[in-house]
PDB file of C-alpha atoms in Angstrom:
ATOM      1  CA  MET W   1       6.448 -44.537 -10.286  1.00 48.00           C
ATOM      2  CA  SER W   2       6.017 -42.266  -6.853  1.00 46.00           C
ATOM      3  CA  GLN W   3       2.782 -40.826  -6.829  1.00 50.00           C
ATOM      4  CA  SER W   4       2.443 -37.601  -4.478  1.00 48.00           C
ATOM      5  CA  ASN W   5       1.697 -37.517  -1.587  1.00 51.00           C
ATOM      6  CA  ASP W   6      -1.512 -35.003  -1.977  1.00 54.00           C
ATOM      7  CA  SER W   7      -4.696 -37.075  -2.640  1.00 52.00           C
ATOM      8  CA  SER W   8      -6.961 -34.432  -2.948  1.00 63.00           C
ATOM      9  CA  ASN W   9      -9.155 -35.206  -5.755  1.00 81.00           C
ATOM     10  CA  PRO W  10      -9.553 -32.519  -7.617  1.00 82.00           C
ATOM     11  CA  GLU W  11     -13.838 -31.698  -5.989  1.00 82.00           C
ATOM     12  CA  GLU W  12     -12.358 -31.813  -2.979  1.00 83.00           C
ATOM     13  CA  LYS W  13      -9.450 -29.161  -3.896  1.00 83.00           C
ATOM     14  CA  GLU W  14     -11.966 -27.066  -5.420  1.00 82.00           C
ATOM     15  CA  HIS W  15     -13.857 -27.252  -1.925  1.00 84.00           C
ATOM     16  CA  ASP W  16     -11.122 -26.453   0.306  1.00 86.00           C
ATOM     17  CA  LEU W  17     -10.810 -22.926  -1.490  1.00 88.00           C
ATOM     18  CA  GLU W  18     -13.971 -22.486  -2.000  1.00 88.00           C
ATOM     19  CA  SER W  19     -13.859 -22.724   1.646  1.00 89.00           C
ATOM     20  CA  ILE W  20     -10.940 -20.121   1.966  1.00 89.00           C
ATOM     21  CA  PHE W  21     -12.774 -17.483  -0.277  1.00 90.00           C
ATOM     22  CA  GLN W  22     -15.907 -17.550   2.178  1.00 91.00           C
ATOM     23  CA  GLN W  23     -14.344 -17.876   5.455  1.00 92.00           C
ATOM     24  CA  LYS W  24     -12.161 -14.079   3.520  1.00 92.00           C
ATOM     25  CA  ARG W  25     -15.530 -12.764   3.028  1.00 91.00           C
ATOM     26  CA  ILE W  26     -16.848 -13.164   6.395  1.00 91.00           C
ATOM     27  CA  LEU W  27     -13.277 -12.037   8.138  1.00 91.00           C
ATOM     28  CA  ARG W  28     -13.268  -9.134   5.831  1.00 91.00           C
ATOM     29  CA  SER W  29     -16.727  -8.329   6.880  1.00 92.00           C
ATOM     30  CA  GLN W  30     -16.018  -8.424  10.231  1.00 93.00           C
ATOM     31  CA  VAL W  31     -13.384  -6.750   9.610  1.00 90.00           C
ATOM     32  CA  ARG W  32     -14.887  -4.003   8.049  1.00 91.00           C
ATOM     33  CA  LYS W  33     -18.334  -3.691  11.350  1.00 93.00           C
ATOM     34  CA  THR W  34     -15.219  -3.253  13.000  1.00 91.00           C
ATOM     35  CA  LEU W  35     -13.164  -0.034  11.054  1.00 90.00           C
ATOM     36  CA  LYS W  36     -16.874   1.315  10.503  1.00 90.00           C
ATOM     37  CA  PHE W  37     -17.925   1.896  14.980  1.00 92.00           C
ATOM     38  CA  MET W  38     -13.823   2.477  15.585  1.00 90.00           C
ATOM     39  CA  ASP W  39     -14.090   5.750  18.269  1.00 93.00           C
ATOM     40  CA  PRO W  40     -12.047   8.340  15.683  1.00 92.00           C
ATOM     41  CA  SER W  41     -10.320   9.294  19.135  1.00 94.00           C
ATOM     42  CA  LEU W  42      -9.056   5.474  18.459  1.00 95.00           C
ATOM     43  CA  ARG W  43      -8.354   5.243  15.313  1.00 91.00           C
ATOM     44  CA  SER W  44      -6.275   8.919  14.900  1.00 94.00           C
ATOM     45  CA  HIS W  45      -4.118   6.622  18.199  1.00 96.00           C
ATOM     46  CA  GLU W  46      -4.315   3.844  16.098  1.00 94.00           C
ATOM     47  CA  ASP W  47      -2.643   5.326  13.223  1.00 94.00           C
ATOM     48  CA  ASN W  48       0.211   7.126  14.701  1.00 95.00           C
ATOM     49  CA  ALA W  49       1.092   4.389  16.558  1.00 96.00           C
ATOM     50  CA  ILE W  50       1.351   2.661  12.929  1.00 94.00           C
ATOM     51  CA  GLN W  51       3.165   5.768  11.682  1.00 95.00           C
ATOM     52  CA  LYS W  52       5.893   6.532  14.116  1.00 96.00           C
ATOM     53  CA  ILE W  53       6.485   2.398  14.163  1.00 95.00           C
ATOM     54  CA  VAL W  54       7.084   2.194  10.492  1.00 95.00           C
ATOM     55  CA  LEU W  55       9.439   5.384  10.591  1.00 95.00           C
ATOM     56  CA  GLU W  56      11.332   3.960  13.817  1.00 96.00           C
ATOM     57  CA  ALA W  57      12.037   0.536  12.001  1.00 96.00           C
ATOM     58  CA  PRO W  58      15.175  -0.095  10.770  1.00 97.00           C
ATOM     59  CA  TRP W  59      14.522  -1.045   7.514  1.00 96.00           C
ATOM     60  CA  PHE W  60      12.217   2.383   7.039  1.00 96.00           C
ATOM     61  CA  LYS W  61      15.340   4.208   7.795  1.00 94.00           C
ATOM     62  CA  SER W  62      17.804   2.280   5.563  1.00 94.00           C
ATOM     63  CA  SER W  63      15.204   2.692   2.374  1.00 95.00           C
ATOM     64  CA  GLN W  64      16.242   4.374  -1.213  1.00 94.00           C
ATOM     65  CA  ARG W  65      13.125   4.221  -3.655  1.00 95.00           C
ATOM     66  CA  LEU W  66       9.410   3.075  -1.826  1.00 95.00           C
ATOM     67  CA  CYS W  67       6.645   2.504  -3.410  1.00 96.00           C
ATOM     68  CA  ALA W  68       3.543   3.961  -1.104  1.00 95.00           C
ATOM     69  CA  TYR W  69       0.037   3.463  -0.407  1.00 93.00           C
ATOM     70  CA  ILE W  70      -1.759   7.165  -0.258  1.00 93.00           C
ATOM     71  CA  SER W  71      -4.908   6.992   2.365  1.00 91.00           C
ATOM     72  CA  CYS W  72      -8.189   7.216   1.877  1.00 85.00           C
ATOM     73  CA  SER W  73     -10.172   7.742   5.401  1.00 83.00           C
ATOM     74  CA  ALA W  74     -13.502   6.720   3.474  1.00 83.00           C
ATOM     75  CA  LEU W  75     -11.590   3.229   3.558  1.00 83.00           C
ATOM     76  CA  ARG W  76     -10.244   3.421   5.961  1.00 87.00           C
ATOM     77  CA  GLU W  77      -6.336   2.685   5.359  1.00 90.00           C
ATOM     78  CA  VAL W  78      -4.175   3.571   7.759  1.00 91.00           C
ATOM     79  CA  ASP W  79      -3.707   7.075   7.081  1.00 93.00           C
ATOM     80  CA  THR W  80       0.095   7.448   5.321  1.00 94.00           C
ATOM     81  CA  SER W  81       0.049  11.513   5.230  1.00 92.00           C
ATOM     82  CA  LYS W  82       3.372  11.562   8.020  1.00 93.00           C
ATOM     83  CA  LEU W  83       5.104   8.466   6.525  1.00 94.00           C
ATOM     84  CA  LEU W  84       4.920  10.842   3.000  1.00 94.00           C
ATOM     85  CA  SER W  85       5.581  13.697   4.570  1.00 92.00           C
ATOM     86  CA  GLN W  86       8.740  12.599   6.179  1.00 91.00           C
ATOM     87  CA  ILE W  87       9.841   9.979   2.514  1.00 92.00           C
ATOM     88  CA  LEU W  88       9.973  13.415   0.919  1.00 91.00           C
ATOM     89  CA  GLN W  89      12.049  15.312   3.753  1.00 86.00           C
ATOM     90  CA  ILE W  90      14.119  12.662   4.516  1.00 63.00           C
ATOM     91  CA  PRO W  91      17.200  13.091   3.112  1.00 59.00           C
ATOM     92  CA  ASN W  92      19.200   9.735   2.267  1.00 55.00           C
ATOM     93  CA  ALA W  93      21.494   7.452   4.699  1.00 59.00           C
ATOM     94  CA  ASP W  94      24.472   9.267   3.883  1.00 61.00           C
ATOM     95  CA  GLY W  95      22.839  12.095   5.104  1.00 59.00           C
ATOM     96  CA  ASP W  96      22.994  13.873   1.457  1.00 59.00           C
ATOM     97  CA  THR W  97      20.047  16.340   0.957  1.00 53.00           C
ATOM     98  CA  LYS W  98      20.397  16.223  -2.143  1.00 54.00           C
ATOM     99  CA  THR W  99      19.855  12.676  -2.922  1.00 57.00           C
ATOM    100  CA  ARG W 100      16.663  11.881  -1.120  1.00 79.00           C
ATOM    101  CA  LYS W 101      13.974   9.301  -0.786  1.00 92.00           C
ATOM    102  CA  LYS W 102      12.791   8.566  -4.304  1.00 94.00           C
ATOM    103  CA  LEU W 103       8.511   7.168  -3.856  1.00 96.00           C
ATOM    104  CA  TYR W 104       6.527   6.482  -6.012  1.00 97.00           C
ATOM    105  CA  VAL W 105       2.326   5.945  -5.518  1.00 96.00           C
ATOM    106  CA  PRO W 106      -0.239   4.287  -7.583  1.00 94.00           C
ATOM    107  CA  ARG W 107      -2.628   5.917 -10.131  1.00 93.00           C
ATOM    108  CA  VAL W 108      -5.310   4.096 -11.465  1.00 88.00           C
ATOM    109  CA  GLU W 109      -5.193   4.229 -15.076  1.00 84.00           C
ATOM    110  CA  ASP W 110      -8.837   2.680 -16.152  1.00 78.00           C
ATOM    111  CA  LYS W 111     -11.417   1.925 -15.375  1.00 77.00           C
ATOM    112  CA  ASN W 112     -11.287  -1.925 -14.470  1.00 78.00           C
ATOM    113  CA  SER W 113      -8.418  -0.268 -11.545  1.00 76.00           C
ATOM    114  CA  HIS W 114      -5.833  -0.630 -13.757  1.00 86.00           C
ATOM    115  CA  MET W 115      -2.435   1.407 -12.221  1.00 90.00           C
ATOM    116  CA  ARG W 116       0.374   2.558 -12.077  1.00 93.00           C
ATOM    117  CA  MET W 117       2.674   3.644 -10.215  1.00 95.00           C
ATOM    118  CA  PHE W 118       5.185   7.115 -10.785  1.00 96.00           C
ATOM    119  CA  HIS W 119       7.510   8.940  -8.102  1.00 96.00           C
ATOM    120  CA  ILE W 120       6.688  12.670  -6.870  1.00 95.00           C
ATOM    121  CA  SER W 121       9.032  13.978  -5.103  1.00 91.00           C
ATOM    122  CA  SER W 122       5.815  16.984  -2.664  1.00 90.00           C
ATOM    123  CA  ILE W 123       2.749  16.159  -1.690  1.00 90.00           C
ATOM    124  CA  ASP W 124       2.120  19.317  -4.762  1.00 90.00           C
ATOM    125  CA  ASP W 125       2.401  16.617  -6.547  1.00 92.00           C
ATOM    126  CA  LEU W 126      -0.337  14.689  -6.821  1.00 92.00           C
ATOM    127  CA  ILE W 127      -4.276  15.493  -7.071  1.00 92.00           C
ATOM    128  CA  ALA W 128      -7.454  14.545  -6.557  1.00 90.00           C
ATOM    129  CA  ASN W 129      -9.131  11.582  -9.597  1.00 87.00           C
ATOM    130  CA  SER W 130     -12.964  11.814  -9.813  1.00 83.00           C
ATOM    131  CA  MET W 131     -13.720   9.455  -6.604  1.00 81.00           C
ATOM    132  CA  ASN W 132     -11.319  11.939  -4.743  1.00 84.00           C
ATOM    133  CA  ILE W 133      -8.795   9.811  -3.895  1.00 85.00           C
ATOM    134  CA  LEU W 134      -5.379  12.109  -4.722  1.00 91.00           C
ATOM    135  CA  GLU W 135      -2.706  10.468  -7.243  1.00 94.00           C
ATOM    136  CA  PRO W 136      -0.281  11.807  -9.396  1.00 95.00           C
ATOM    137  CA  ALA W 137      -1.199  13.153 -12.418  1.00 89.00           C
ATOM    138  CA  PRO W 138       1.051  11.668 -14.929  1.00 86.00           C
ATOM    139  CA  VAL W 139       2.612  14.949 -15.672  1.00 90.00           C
ATOM    140  CA  ASP W 140       4.810  16.785 -13.062  1.00 88.00           C
ATOM    141  CA  ALA W 141       4.348  20.811 -13.695  1.00 86.00           C
ATOM    142  CA  ASP W 142       6.859  21.349 -16.191  1.00 89.00           C
ATOM    143  CA  GLY W 143       5.125  19.309 -18.518  1.00 91.00           C
ATOM    144  CA  ASN W 144       7.661  15.964 -18.704  1.00 92.00           C
ATOM    145  CA  GLU W 145       5.965  12.666 -18.291  1.00 93.00           C
ATOM    146  CA  ARG W 146       6.576  11.090 -14.541  1.00 95.00           C
ATOM    147  CA  GLU W 147       9.155   8.365 -14.015  1.00 94.00           C
ATOM    148  CA  ASP W 148       7.457   4.550 -13.628  1.00 94.00           C
ATOM    149  CA  VAL W 149       7.877   2.362 -11.023  1.00 95.00           C
ATOM    150  CA  MET W 150       8.465  -0.494 -13.866  1.00 94.00           C
ATOM    151  CA  GLN W 151      11.033   1.707 -15.502  1.00 93.00           C
ATOM    152  CA  ALA W 152      13.832   3.018 -13.365  1.00 92.00           C
ATOM    153  CA  ASN W 153      16.463   1.814 -12.864  1.00 92.00           C
ATOM    154  CA  GLU W 154      17.147   0.993  -9.653  1.00 92.00           C
ATOM    155  CA  PRO W 155      14.862  -1.205  -8.013  1.00 94.00           C
ATOM    156  CA  VAL W 156      11.911  -0.357  -5.062  1.00 96.00           C
ATOM    157  CA  ASP W 157      13.678  -1.706  -1.425  1.00 94.00           C
ATOM    158  CA  LEU W 158       9.947  -1.096   0.381  1.00 96.00           C
ATOM    159  CA  PHE W 159       6.122  -1.503  -0.866  1.00 95.00           C
ATOM    160  CA  LEU W 160       4.081  -0.034   2.245  1.00 94.00           C
ATOM    161  CA  LEU W 161       0.706  -1.682   0.790  1.00 90.00           C
ATOM    162  CA  PRO W 162      -2.692  -0.890   2.041  1.00 89.00           C
ATOM    163  CA  GLY W 163      -4.733  -3.865   3.847  1.00 87.00           C
ATOM    164  CA  LEU W 164      -8.532  -4.562   5.503  1.00 88.00           C
ATOM    165  CA  ALA W 165      -6.445  -6.168   8.020  1.00 88.00           C
ATOM    166  CA  PHE W 166      -3.072  -8.461   8.949  1.00 88.00           C
ATOM    167  CA  ASP W 167      -2.014 -11.170  11.245  1.00 88.00           C
ATOM    168  CA  ARG W 168       0.548 -10.906  13.003  1.00 90.00           C
ATOM    169  CA  SER W 169       3.154 -12.680  10.695  1.00 90.00           C
ATOM    170  CA  GLY W 170       2.202 -10.486   8.251  1.00 86.00           C
ATOM    171  CA  ARG W 171       0.159 -11.437   6.015  1.00 88.00           C
ATOM    172  CA  ARG W 172      -2.595  -9.833   4.943  1.00 88.00           C
ATOM    173  CA  LEU W 173      -6.091  -9.231   3.889  1.00 86.00           C
ATOM    174  CA  GLY W 174      -6.569  -7.045   1.121  1.00 84.00           C
ATOM    175  CA  ARG W 175      -9.911  -5.711   0.758  1.00 82.00           C
ATOM    176  CA  GLY W 176     -10.466  -8.775  -2.363  1.00 77.00           C
ATOM    177  CA  GLY W 177     -10.103  -7.049  -6.124  1.00 73.00           C
ATOM    178  CA  GLY W 178      -7.851  -9.376  -6.776  1.00 62.00           C
TER     179      GLY W 178
END
């Protein structure tokens, strides 16, 4: 019987993981400081550039069902307001204005930050929560429950996720919340 090439013992693996977690904590702290002191006009310019890249990307143009976050300036997230507006206005790929892209956005459900992704058809479907973050009301203007992405008939083709930082390969460093 052959042994695995991984000769690390459990203590070494635990130490390696702790080292990675520590490096991530340090990197998060550095990125937060950089974002905090970033010139607002540069930040706005960068946000616009990112949104333009997304809007012009073939993978965005061909997507039909998207999950996206609603940016929060207090968290210094990349602004998504133009993206969301465009998603809600764009007809589908064959030009049919009756079937737009379908957009799902997060709603925090409890104090443990569990989220559900609900379909919205307009920016007006959003309300401020207790932390002044926009999210969809659980029911629409007619009192009907919103469609939850987990009950959707079609799969999502694109997720636009917030992140504290990304590397050149697109790997994401989150805020450390799990």
